[in-house]
CSV table of N, CA and C in Angstrom, one decimal:
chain,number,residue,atom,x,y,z
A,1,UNK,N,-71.8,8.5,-16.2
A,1,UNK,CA,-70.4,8.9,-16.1
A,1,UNK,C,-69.8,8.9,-17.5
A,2,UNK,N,-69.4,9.9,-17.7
A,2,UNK,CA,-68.5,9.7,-19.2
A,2,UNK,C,-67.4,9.7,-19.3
A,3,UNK,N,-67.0,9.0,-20.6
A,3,UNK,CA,-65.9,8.6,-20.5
A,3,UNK,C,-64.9,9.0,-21.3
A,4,UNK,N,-63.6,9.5,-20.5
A,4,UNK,CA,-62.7,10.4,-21.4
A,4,UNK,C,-61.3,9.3,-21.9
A,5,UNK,N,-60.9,9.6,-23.3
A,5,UNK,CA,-60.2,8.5,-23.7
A,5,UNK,C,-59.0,10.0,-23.6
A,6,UNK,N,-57.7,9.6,-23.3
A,6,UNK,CA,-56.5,10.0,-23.2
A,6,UNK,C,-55.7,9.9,-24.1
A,7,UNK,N,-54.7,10.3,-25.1
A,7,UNK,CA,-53.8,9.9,-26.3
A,7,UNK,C,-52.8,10.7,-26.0
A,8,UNK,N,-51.8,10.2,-25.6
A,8,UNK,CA,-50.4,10.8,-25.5
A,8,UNK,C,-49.7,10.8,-26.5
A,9,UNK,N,-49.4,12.1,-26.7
A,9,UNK,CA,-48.7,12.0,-28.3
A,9,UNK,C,-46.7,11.8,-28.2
A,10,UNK,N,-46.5,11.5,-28.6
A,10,UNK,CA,-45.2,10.9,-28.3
A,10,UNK,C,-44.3,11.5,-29.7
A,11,UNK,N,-43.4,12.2,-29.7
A,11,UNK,CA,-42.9,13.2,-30.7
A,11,UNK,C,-41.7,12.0,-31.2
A,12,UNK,N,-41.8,11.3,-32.4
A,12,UNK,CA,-41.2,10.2,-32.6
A,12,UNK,C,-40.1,10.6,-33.8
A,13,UNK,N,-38.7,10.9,-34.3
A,13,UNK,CA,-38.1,11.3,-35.2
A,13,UNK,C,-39.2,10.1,-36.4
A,14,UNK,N,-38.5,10.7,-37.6
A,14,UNK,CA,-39.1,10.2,-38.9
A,14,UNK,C,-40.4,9.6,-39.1
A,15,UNK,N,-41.3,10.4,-38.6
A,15,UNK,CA,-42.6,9.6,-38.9
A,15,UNK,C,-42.5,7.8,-38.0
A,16,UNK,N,-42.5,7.7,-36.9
A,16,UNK,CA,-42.3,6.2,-36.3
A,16,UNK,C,-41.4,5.2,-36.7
A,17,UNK,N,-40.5,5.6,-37.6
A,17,UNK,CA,-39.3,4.9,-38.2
A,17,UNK,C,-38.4,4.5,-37.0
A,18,UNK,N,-38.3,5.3,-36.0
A,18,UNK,CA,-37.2,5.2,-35.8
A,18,UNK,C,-37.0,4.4,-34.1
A,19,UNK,N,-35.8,3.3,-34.0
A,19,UNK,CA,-36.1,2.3,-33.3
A,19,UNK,C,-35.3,2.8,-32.4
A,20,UNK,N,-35.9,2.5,-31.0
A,20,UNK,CA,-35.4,2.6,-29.7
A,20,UNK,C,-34.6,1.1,-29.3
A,21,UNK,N,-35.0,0.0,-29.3
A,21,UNK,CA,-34.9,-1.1,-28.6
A,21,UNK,C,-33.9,-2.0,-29.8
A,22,UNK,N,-33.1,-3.0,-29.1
A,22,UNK,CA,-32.3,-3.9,-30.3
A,22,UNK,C,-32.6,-5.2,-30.3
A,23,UNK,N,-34.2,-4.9,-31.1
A,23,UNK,CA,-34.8,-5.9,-31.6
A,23,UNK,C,-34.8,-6.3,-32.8
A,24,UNK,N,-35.4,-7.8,-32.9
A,24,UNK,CA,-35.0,-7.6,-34.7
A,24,UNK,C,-35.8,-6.8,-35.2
A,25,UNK,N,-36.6,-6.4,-35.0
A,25,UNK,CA,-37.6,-5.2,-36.3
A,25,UNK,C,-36.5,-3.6,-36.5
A,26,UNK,N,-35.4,-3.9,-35.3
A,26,UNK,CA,-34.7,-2.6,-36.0
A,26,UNK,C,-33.2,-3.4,-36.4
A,27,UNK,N,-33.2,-4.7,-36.9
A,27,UNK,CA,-31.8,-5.3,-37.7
A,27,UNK,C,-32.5,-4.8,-39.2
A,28,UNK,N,-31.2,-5.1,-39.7
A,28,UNK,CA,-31.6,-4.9,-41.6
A,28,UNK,C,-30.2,-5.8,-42.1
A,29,UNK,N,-30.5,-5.8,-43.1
A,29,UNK,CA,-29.9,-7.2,-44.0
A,29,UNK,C,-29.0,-6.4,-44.8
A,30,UNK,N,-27.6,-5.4,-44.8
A,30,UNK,CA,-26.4,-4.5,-45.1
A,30,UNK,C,-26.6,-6.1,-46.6
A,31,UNK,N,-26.8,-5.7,-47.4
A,31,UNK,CA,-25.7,-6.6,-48.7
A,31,UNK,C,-24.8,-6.6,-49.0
A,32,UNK,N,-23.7,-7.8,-48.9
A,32,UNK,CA,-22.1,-7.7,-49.3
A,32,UNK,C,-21.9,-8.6,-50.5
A,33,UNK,N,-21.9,-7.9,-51.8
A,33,UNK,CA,-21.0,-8.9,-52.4
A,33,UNK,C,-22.5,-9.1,-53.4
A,34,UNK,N,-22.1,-10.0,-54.5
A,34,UNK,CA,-23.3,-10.0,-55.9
A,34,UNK,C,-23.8,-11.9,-55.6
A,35,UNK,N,-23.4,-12.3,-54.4
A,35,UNK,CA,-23.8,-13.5,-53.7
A,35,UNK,C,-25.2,-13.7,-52.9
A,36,UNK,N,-25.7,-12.4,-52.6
A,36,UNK,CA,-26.8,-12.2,-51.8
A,36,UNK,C,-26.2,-12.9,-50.7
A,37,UNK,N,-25.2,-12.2,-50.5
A,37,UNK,CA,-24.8,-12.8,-49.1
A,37,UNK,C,-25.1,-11.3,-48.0
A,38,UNK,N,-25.2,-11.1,-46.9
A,38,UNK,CA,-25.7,-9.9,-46.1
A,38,UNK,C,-24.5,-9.9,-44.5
A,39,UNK,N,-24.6,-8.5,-44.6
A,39,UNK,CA,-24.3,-8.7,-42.8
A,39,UNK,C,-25.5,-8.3,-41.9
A,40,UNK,N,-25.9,-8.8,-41.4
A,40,UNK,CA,-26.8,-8.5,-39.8
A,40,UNK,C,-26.3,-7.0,-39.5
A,41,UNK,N,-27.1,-5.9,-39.1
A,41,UNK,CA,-27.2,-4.8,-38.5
A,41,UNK,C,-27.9,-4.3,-37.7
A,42,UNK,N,-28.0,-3.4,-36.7
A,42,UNK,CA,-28.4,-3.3,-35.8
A,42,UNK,C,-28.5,-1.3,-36.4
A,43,UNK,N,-29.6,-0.9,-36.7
A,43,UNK,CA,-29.9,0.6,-37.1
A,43,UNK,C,-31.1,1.2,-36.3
A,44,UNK,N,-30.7,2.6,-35.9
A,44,UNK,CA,-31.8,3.3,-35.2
A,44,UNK,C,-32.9,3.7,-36.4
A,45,UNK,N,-32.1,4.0,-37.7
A,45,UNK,CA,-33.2,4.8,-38.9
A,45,UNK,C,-33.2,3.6,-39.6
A,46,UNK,N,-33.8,3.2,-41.1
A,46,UNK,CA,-33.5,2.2,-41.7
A,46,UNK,C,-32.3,3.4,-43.3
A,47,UNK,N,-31.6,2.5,-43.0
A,47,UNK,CA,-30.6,3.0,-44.4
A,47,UNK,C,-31.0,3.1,-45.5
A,48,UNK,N,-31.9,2.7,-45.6
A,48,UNK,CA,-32.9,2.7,-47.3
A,48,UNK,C,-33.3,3.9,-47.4
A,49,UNK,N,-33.8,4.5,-46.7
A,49,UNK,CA,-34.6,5.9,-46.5
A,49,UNK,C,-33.7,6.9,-46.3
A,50,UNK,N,-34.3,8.1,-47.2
A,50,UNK,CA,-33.6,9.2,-47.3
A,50,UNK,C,-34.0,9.8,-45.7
A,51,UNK,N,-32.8,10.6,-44.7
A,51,UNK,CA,-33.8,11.1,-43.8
A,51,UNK,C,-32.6,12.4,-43.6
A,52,UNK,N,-33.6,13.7,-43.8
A,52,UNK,CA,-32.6,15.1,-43.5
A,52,UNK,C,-32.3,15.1,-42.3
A,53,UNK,N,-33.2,14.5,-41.4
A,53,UNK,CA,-33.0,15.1,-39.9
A,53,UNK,C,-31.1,14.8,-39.3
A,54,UNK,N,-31.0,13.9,-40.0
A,54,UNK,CA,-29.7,12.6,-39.9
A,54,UNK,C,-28.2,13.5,-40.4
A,55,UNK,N,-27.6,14.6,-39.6
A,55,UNK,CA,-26.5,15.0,-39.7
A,55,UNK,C,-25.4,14.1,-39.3
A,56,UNK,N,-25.2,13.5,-38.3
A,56,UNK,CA,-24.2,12.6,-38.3
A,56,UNK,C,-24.7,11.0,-38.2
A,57,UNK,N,-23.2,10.1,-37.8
A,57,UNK,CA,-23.8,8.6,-37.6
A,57,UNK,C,-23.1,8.0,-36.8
A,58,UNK,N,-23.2,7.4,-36.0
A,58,UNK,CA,-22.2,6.8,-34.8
A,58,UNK,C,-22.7,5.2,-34.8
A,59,UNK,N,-21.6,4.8,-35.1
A,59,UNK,CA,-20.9,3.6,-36.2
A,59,UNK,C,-20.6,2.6,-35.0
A,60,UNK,N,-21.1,1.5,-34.7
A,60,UNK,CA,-20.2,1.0,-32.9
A,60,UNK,C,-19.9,-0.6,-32.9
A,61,UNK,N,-18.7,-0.7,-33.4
A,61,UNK,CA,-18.1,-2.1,-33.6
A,61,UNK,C,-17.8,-3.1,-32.4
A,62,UNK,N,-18.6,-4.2,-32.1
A,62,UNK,CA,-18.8,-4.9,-30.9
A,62,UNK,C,-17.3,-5.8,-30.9
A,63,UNK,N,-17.2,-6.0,-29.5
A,63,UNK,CA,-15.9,-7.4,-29.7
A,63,UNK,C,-16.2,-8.6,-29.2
A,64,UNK,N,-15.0,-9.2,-28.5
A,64,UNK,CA,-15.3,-10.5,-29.3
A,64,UNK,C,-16.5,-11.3,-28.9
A,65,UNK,N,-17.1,-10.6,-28.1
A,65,UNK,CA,-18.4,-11.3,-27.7
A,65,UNK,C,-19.6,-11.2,-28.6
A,66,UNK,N,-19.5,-10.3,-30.0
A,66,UNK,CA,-20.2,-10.3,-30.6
A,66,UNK,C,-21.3,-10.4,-30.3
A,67,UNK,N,-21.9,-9.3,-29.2
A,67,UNK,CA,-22.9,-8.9,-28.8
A,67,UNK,C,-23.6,-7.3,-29.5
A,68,UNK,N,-23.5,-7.5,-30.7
A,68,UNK,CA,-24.5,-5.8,-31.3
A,68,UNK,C,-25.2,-5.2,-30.7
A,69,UNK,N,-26.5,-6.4,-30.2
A,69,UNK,CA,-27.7,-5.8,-29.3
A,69,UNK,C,-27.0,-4.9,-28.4
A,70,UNK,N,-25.9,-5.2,-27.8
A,70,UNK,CA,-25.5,-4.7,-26.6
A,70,UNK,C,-24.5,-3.4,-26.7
A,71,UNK,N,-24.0,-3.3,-27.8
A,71,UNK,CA,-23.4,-2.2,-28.2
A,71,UNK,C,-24.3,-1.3,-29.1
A,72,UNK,N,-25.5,-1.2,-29.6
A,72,UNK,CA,-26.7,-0.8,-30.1
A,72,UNK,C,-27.7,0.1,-28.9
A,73,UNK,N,-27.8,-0.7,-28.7
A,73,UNK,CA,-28.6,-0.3,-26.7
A,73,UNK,C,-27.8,0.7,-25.9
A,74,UNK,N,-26.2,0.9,-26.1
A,74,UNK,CA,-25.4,1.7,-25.6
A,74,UNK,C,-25.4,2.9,-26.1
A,75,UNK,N,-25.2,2.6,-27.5
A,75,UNK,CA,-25.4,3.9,-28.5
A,75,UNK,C,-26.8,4.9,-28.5
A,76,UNK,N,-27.7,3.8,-28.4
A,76,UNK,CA,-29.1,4.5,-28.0
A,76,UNK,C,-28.5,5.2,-26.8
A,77,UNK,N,-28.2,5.0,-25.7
A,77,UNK,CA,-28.5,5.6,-24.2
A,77,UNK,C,-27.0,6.8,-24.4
A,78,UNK,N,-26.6,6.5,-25.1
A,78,UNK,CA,-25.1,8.2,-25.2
A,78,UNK,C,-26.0,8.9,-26.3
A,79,UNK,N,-26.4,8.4,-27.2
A,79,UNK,CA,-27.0,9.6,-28.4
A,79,UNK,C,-28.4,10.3,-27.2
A,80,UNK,N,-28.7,9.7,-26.3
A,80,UNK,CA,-30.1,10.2,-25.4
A,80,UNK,C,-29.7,11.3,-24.9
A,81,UNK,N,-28.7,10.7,-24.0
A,81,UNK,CA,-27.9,11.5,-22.8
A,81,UNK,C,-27.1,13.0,-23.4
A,82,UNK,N,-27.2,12.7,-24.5
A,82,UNK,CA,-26.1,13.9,-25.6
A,82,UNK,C,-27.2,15.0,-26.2
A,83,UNK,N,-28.4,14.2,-26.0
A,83,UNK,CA,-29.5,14.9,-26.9
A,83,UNK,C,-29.5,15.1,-28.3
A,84,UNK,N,-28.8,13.6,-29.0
A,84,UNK,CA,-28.7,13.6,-30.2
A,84,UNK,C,-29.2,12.7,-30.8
A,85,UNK,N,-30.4,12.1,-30.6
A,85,UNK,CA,-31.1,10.9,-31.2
A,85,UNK,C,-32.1,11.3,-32.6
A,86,UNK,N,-32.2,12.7,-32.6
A,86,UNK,CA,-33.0,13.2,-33.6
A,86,UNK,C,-32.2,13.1,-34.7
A,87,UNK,N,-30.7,13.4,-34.7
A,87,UNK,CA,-29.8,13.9,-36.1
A,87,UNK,C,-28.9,13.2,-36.2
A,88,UNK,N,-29.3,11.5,-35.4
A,88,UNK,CA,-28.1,11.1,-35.3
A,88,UNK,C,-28.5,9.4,-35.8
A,89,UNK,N,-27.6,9.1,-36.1
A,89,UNK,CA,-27.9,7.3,-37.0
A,89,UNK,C,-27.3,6.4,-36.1
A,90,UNK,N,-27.9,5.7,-35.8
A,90,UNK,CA,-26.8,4.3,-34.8
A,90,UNK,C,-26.5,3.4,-35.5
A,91,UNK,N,-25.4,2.9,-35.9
A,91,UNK,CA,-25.2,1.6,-36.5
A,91,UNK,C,-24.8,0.9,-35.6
A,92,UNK,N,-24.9,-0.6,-35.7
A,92,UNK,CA,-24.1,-1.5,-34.8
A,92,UNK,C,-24.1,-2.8,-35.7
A,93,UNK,N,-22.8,-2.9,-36.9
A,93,UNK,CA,-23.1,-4.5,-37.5
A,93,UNK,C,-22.7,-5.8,-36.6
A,94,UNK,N,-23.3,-6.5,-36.9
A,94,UNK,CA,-22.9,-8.0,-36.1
A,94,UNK,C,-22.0,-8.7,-36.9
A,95,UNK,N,-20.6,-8.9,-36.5
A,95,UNK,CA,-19.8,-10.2,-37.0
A,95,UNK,C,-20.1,-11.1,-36.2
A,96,UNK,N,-20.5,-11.8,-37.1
A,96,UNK,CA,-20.8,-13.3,-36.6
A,96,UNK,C,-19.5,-14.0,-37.5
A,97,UNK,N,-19.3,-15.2,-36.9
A,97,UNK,CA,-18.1,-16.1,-36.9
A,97,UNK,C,-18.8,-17.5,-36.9
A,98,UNK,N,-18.5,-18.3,-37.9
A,98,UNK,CA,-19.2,-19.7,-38.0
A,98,UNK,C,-17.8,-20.3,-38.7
A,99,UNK,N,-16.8,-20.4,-39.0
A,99,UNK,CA,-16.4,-20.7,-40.0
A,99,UNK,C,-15.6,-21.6,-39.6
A,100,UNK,N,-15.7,-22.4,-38.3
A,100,UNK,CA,-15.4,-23.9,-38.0
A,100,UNK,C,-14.0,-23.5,-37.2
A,101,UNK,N,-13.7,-22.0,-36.6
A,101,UNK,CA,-12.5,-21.9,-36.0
A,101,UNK,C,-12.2,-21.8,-34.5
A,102,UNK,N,-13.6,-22.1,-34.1
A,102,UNK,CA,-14.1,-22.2,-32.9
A,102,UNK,C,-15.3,-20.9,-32.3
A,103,UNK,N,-15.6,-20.4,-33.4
A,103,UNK,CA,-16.7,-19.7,-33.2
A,103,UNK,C,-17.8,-20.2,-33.9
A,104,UNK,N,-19.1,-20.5,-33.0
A,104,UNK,CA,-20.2,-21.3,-33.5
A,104,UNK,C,-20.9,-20.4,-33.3
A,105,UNK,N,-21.3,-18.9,-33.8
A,105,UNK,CA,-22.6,-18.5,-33.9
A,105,UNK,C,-23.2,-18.5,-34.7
A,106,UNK,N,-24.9,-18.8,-34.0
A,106,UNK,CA,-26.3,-19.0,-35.6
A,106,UNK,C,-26.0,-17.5,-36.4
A,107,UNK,N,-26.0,-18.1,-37.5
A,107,UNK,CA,-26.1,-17.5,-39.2
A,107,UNK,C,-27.8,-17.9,-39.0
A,108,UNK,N,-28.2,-16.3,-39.4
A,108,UNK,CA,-29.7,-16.3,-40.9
A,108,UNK,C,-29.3,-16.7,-41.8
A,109,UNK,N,-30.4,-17.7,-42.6
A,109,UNK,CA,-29.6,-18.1,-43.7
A,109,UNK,C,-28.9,-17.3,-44.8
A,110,UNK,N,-27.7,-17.1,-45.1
A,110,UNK,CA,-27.4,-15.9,-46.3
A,110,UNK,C,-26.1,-15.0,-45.7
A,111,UNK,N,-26.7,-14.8,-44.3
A,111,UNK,CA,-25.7,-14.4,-43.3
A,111,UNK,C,-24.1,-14.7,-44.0
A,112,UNK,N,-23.5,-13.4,-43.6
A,112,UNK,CA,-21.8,-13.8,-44.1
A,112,UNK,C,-20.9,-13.8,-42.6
A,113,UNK,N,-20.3,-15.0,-42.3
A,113,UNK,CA,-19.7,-15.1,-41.5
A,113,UNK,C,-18.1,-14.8,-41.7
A,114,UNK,N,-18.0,-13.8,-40.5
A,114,UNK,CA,-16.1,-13.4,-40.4
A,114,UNK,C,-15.7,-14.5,-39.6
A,115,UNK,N,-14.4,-14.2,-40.1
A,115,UNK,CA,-13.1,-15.0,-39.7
A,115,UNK,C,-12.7,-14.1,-38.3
């Protein structure tokens, strides 16, 4: 019996760069400030990288539940549904809130916490 191996080619924007899921392998460390202090992000492309394909960017500010993942994962499923995931950037930063005012969320170390 021989045996046939199958390879589904999967048409992926930018050479496999580009993240479906809001996991940390698609957060990136935004630098704010000459502190090496960072904000948490949540990106479909990585912002370091030049990419032509990337005509617009849809930018999606979470509230107070400070849930990114969850506004990231949204923006994925409208940029799908729109058929704009090729030309399109998702940002979703994370304010995180530590600063003793009754918001206790974990900081990476470096992380800058809002008020």
């Amino acid at each position: 019996m021989k045996k046939i191996t199958l390879f589904l080619l999967v048409a992926i924007p930018a050479l496999g760069q580009f993240c479906r899921t809001a996991t940390p392998s698609c957060q990136e460390k935004l630098p704010l400030g000459k502190e090496g202090k960072f904000a948490n992000i949540y990106t479909s492309y990585p912002l370091t990288q030049p990419n032509a394909k990337v005509e617009r960017a849809m930018i999606i500010v979470h509230g107070a539940g400070r849930n990114a993942d969850n506004y990231f994962s949204t923006g994925l499923a409208a940029a799908f549904l729109a058929n704009a995931l090729d030309d399109t950037i998702i940002v979703s930063p994370r304010y995180a809130g530590n600063t003793g005012r009754g918001c206790k969320d974990p900081l990476i170390d470096g992380e800058i916490a809002w008020d």
